PDB file of C-alpha atoms in Angstrom:
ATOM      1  CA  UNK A  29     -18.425  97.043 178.688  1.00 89.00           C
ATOM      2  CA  UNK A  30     -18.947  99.957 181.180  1.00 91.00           C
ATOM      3  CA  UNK A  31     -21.901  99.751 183.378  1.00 92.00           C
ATOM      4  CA  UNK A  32     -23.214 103.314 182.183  1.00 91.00           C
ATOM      5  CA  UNK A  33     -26.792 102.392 183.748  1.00 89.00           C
ATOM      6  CA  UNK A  34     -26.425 104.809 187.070  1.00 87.00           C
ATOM      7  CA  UNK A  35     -25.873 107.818 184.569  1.00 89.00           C
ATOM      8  CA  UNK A  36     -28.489 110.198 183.419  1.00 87.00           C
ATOM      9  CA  UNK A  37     -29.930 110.796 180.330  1.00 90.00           C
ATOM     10  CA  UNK A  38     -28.575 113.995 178.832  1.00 92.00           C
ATOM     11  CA  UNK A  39     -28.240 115.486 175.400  1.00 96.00           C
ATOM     12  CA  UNK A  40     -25.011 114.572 173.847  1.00 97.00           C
ATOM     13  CA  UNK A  41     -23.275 116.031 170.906  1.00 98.00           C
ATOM     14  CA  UNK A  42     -20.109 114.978 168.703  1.00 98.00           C
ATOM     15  CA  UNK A  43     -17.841 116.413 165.867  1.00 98.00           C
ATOM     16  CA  UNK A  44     -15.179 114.715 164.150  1.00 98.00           C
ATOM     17  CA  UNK A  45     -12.949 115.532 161.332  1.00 98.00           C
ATOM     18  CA  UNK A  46     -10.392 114.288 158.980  1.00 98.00           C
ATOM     19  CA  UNK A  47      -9.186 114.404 154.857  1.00 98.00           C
ATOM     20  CA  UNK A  48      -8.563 112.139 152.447  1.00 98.00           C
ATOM     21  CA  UNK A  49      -5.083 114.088 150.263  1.00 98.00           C
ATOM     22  CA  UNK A  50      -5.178 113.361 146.727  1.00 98.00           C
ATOM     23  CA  UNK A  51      -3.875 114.636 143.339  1.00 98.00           C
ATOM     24  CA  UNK A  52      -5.303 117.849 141.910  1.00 98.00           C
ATOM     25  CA  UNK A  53      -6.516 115.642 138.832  1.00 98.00           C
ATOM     26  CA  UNK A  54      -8.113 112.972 141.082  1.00 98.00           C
ATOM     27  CA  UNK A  55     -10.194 115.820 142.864  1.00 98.00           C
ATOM     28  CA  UNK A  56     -11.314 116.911 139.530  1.00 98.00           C
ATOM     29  CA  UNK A  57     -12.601 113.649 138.618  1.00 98.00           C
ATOM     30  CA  UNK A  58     -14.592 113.465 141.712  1.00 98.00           C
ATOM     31  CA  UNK A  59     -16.296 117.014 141.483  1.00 98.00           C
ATOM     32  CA  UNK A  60     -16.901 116.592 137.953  1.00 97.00           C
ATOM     33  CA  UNK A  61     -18.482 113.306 138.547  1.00 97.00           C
ATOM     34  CA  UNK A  62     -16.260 111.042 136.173  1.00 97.00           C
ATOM     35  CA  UNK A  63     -15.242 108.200 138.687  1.00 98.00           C
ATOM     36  CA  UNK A  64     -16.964 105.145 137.273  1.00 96.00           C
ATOM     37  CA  UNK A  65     -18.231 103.764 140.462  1.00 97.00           C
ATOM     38  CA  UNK A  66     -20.858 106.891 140.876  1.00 97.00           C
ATOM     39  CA  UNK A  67     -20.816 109.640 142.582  1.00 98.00           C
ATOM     40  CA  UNK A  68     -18.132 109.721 145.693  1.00 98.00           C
ATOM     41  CA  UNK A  69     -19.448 112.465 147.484  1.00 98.00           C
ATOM     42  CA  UNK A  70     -23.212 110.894 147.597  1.00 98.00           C
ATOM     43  CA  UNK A  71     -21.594 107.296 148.296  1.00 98.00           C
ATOM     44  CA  UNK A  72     -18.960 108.722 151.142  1.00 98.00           C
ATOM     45  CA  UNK A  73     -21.787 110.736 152.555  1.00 98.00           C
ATOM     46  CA  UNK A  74     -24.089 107.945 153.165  1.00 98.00           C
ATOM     47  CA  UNK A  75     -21.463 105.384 154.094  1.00 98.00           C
ATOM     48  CA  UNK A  76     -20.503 107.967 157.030  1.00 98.00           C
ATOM     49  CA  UNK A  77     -24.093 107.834 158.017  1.00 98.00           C
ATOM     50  CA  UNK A  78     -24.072 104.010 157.961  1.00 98.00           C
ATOM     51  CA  UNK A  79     -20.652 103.574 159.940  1.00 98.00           C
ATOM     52  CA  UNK A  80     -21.824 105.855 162.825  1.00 98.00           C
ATOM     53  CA  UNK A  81     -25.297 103.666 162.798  1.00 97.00           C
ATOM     54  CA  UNK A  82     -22.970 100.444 162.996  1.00 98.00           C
ATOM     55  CA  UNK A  83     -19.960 102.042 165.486  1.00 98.00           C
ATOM     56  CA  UNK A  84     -21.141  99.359 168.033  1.00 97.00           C
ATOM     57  CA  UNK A  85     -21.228  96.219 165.769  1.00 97.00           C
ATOM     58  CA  UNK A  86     -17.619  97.735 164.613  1.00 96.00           C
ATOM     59  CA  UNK A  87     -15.571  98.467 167.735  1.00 97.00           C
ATOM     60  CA  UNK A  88     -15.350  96.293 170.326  1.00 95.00           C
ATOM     61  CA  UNK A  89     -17.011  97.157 173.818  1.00 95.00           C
ATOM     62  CA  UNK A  90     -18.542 100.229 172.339  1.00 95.00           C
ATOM     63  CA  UNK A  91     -22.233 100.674 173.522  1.00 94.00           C
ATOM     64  CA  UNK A  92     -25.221 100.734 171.028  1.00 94.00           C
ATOM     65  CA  UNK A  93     -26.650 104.144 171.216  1.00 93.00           C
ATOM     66  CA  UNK A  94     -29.728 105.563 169.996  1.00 93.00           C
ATOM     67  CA  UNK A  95     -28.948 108.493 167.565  1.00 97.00           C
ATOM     68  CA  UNK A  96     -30.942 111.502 167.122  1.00 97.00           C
ATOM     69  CA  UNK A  97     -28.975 112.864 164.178  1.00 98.00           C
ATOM     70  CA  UNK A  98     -25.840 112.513 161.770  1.00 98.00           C
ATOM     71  CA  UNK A  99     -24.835 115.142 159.592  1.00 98.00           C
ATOM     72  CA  UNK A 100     -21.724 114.542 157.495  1.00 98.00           C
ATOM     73  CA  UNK A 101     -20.537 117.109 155.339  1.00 98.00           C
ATOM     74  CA  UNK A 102     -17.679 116.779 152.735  1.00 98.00           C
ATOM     75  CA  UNK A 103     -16.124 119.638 151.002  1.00 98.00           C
ATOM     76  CA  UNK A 104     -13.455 119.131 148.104  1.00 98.00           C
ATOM     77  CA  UNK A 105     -10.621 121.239 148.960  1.00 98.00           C
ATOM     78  CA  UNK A 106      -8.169 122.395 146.261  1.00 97.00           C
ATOM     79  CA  UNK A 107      -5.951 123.765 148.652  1.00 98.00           C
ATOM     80  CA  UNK A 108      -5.040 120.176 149.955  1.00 97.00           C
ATOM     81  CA  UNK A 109      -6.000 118.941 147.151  1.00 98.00           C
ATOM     82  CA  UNK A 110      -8.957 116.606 148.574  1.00 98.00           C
ATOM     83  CA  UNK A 111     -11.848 116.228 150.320  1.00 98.00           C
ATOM     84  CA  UNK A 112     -12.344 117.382 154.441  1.00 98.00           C
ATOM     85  CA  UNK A 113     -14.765 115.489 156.133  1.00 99.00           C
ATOM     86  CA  UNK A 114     -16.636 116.549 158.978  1.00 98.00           C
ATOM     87  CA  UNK A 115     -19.811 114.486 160.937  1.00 98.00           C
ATOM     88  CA  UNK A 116     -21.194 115.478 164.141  1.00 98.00           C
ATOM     89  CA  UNK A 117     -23.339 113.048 165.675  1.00 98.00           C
ATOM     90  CA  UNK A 118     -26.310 113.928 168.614  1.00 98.00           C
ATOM     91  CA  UNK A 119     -28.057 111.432 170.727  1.00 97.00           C
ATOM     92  CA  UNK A 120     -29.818 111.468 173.919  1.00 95.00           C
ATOM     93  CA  UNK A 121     -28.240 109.138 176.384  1.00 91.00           C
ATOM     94  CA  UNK A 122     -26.037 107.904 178.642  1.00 93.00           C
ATOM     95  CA  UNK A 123     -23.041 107.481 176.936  1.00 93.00           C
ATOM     96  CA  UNK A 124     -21.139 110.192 174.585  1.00 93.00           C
ATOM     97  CA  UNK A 125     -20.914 109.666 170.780  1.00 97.00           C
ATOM     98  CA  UNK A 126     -17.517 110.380 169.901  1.00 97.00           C
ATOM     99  CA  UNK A 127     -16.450 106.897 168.539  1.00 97.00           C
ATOM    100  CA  UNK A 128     -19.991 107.518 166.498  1.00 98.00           C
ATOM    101  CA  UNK A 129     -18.359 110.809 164.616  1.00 98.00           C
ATOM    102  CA  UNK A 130     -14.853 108.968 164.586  1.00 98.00           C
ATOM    103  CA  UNK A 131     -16.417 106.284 163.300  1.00 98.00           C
ATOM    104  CA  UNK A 132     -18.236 108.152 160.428  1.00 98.00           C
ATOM    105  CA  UNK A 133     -15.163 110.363 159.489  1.00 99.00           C
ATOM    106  CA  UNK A 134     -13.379 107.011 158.761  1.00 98.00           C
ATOM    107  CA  UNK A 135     -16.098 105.230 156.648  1.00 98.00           C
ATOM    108  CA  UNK A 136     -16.162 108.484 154.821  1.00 98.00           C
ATOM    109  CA  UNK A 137     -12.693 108.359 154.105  1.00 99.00           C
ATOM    110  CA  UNK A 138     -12.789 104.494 153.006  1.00 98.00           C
ATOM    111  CA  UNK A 139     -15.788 104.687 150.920  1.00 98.00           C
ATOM    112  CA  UNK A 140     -13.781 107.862 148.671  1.00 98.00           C
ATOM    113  CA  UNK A 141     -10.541 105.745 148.586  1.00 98.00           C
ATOM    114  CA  UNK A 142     -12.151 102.885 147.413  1.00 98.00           C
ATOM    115  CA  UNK A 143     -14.621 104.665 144.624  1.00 98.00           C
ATOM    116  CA  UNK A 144     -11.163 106.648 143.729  1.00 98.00           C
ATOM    117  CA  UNK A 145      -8.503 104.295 143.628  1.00 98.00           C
ATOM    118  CA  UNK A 146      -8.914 103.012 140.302  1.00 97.00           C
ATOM    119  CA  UNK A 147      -7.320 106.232 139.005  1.00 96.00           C
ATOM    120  CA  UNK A 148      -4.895 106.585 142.158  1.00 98.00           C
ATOM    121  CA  UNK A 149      -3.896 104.124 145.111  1.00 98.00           C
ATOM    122  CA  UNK A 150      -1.243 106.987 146.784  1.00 98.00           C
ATOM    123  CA  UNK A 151      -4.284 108.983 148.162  1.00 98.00           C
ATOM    124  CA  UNK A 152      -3.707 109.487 152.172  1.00 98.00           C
ATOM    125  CA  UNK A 153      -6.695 109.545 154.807  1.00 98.00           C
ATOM    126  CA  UNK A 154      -5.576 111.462 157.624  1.00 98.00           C
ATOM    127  CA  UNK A 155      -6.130 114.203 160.556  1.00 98.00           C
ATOM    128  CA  UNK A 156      -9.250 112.243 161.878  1.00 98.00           C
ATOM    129  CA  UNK A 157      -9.439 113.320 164.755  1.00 98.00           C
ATOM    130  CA  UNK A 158     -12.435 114.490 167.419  1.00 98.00           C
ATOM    131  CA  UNK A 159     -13.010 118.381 167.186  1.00 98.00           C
ATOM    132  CA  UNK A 160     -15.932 118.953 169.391  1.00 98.00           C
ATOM    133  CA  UNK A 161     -18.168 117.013 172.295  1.00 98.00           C
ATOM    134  CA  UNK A 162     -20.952 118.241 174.548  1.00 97.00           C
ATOM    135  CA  UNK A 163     -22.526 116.752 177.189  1.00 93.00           C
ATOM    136  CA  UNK A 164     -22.141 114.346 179.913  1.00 88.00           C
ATOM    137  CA  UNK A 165     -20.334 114.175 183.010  1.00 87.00           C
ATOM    138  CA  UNK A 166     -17.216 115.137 181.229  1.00 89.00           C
ATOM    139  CA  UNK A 167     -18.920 118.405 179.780  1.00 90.00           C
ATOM    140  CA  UNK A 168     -17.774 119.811 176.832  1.00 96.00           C
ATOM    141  CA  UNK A 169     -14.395 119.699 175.012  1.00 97.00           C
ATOM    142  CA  UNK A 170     -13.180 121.867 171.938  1.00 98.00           C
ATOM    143  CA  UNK A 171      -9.692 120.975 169.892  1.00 97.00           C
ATOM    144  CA  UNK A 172      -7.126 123.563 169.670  1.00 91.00           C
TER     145      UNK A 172
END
């Protein structure tokens, strides 16, 4: 692991995104609340909170951080058809907490492929990606 111990404490912010592409009837299902396993949205949403509380036990050399706050949002898109996920995570600290949104985007994604794929397997997670950070030494970086 980095020695991140000579840095200063600073406020630190995250965004990530990403979408999980499924059919136009699957979609339905999940908005109108007729997967069996409960509601996806609720599930994904809280899963997302759990993965970026758990980045550190997940990837390997990652430091645990103390977060301030996680906010995932999911939004059914018909356009896609699916659902885009967004989290942005916030901590005070010494280290950034981008692999804390990545990590929350992805066990998003998972948690609606697996309450979902009783009625389809071909659904595709994709586009995760990091959008936004703030803070640091680094400073601040927006995608194109």
């Amino acid at each position: 692991m980095v020695n991140v111990s000579g840095k200063p404490v600073t406020s630190r912010t995250a965004t990530a995104t990403g979408c999980v592409r499924m059919s136009g009837q699957t979609l339905d299902a999940i908005i109108e609340g007729q997967i069996r396993k409960g509601d996806v949205l609720a599930a994904a949403r809280l899963a997302g909170i759990m993965g970026a509380k758990k980045t550190s036990d997940l990837v390997p050399l990652c430091h645990p951080l103390p977060i301030d706050g996680i906010m995932v949002e999911l939004t059914p898109d018909r356009d896609l058809p699916g659902i885009r996920i967004e989290a942005t995570v916030t901590t005070s600290g010494r280290t950034g907490v981008e692999m804390e949104a990545l990590t929350a985007v992805s066990t998003a994604a998972l948690t609606i492929y697996d309450m979902a794929k009783a009625i389809e397997r071909s659904m595709q997670i994709s586009e995760i990606r990091l959008t936004f950070k703030d803070g640091g030494e680094s400073g601040r970086y927006e995608a194109k």
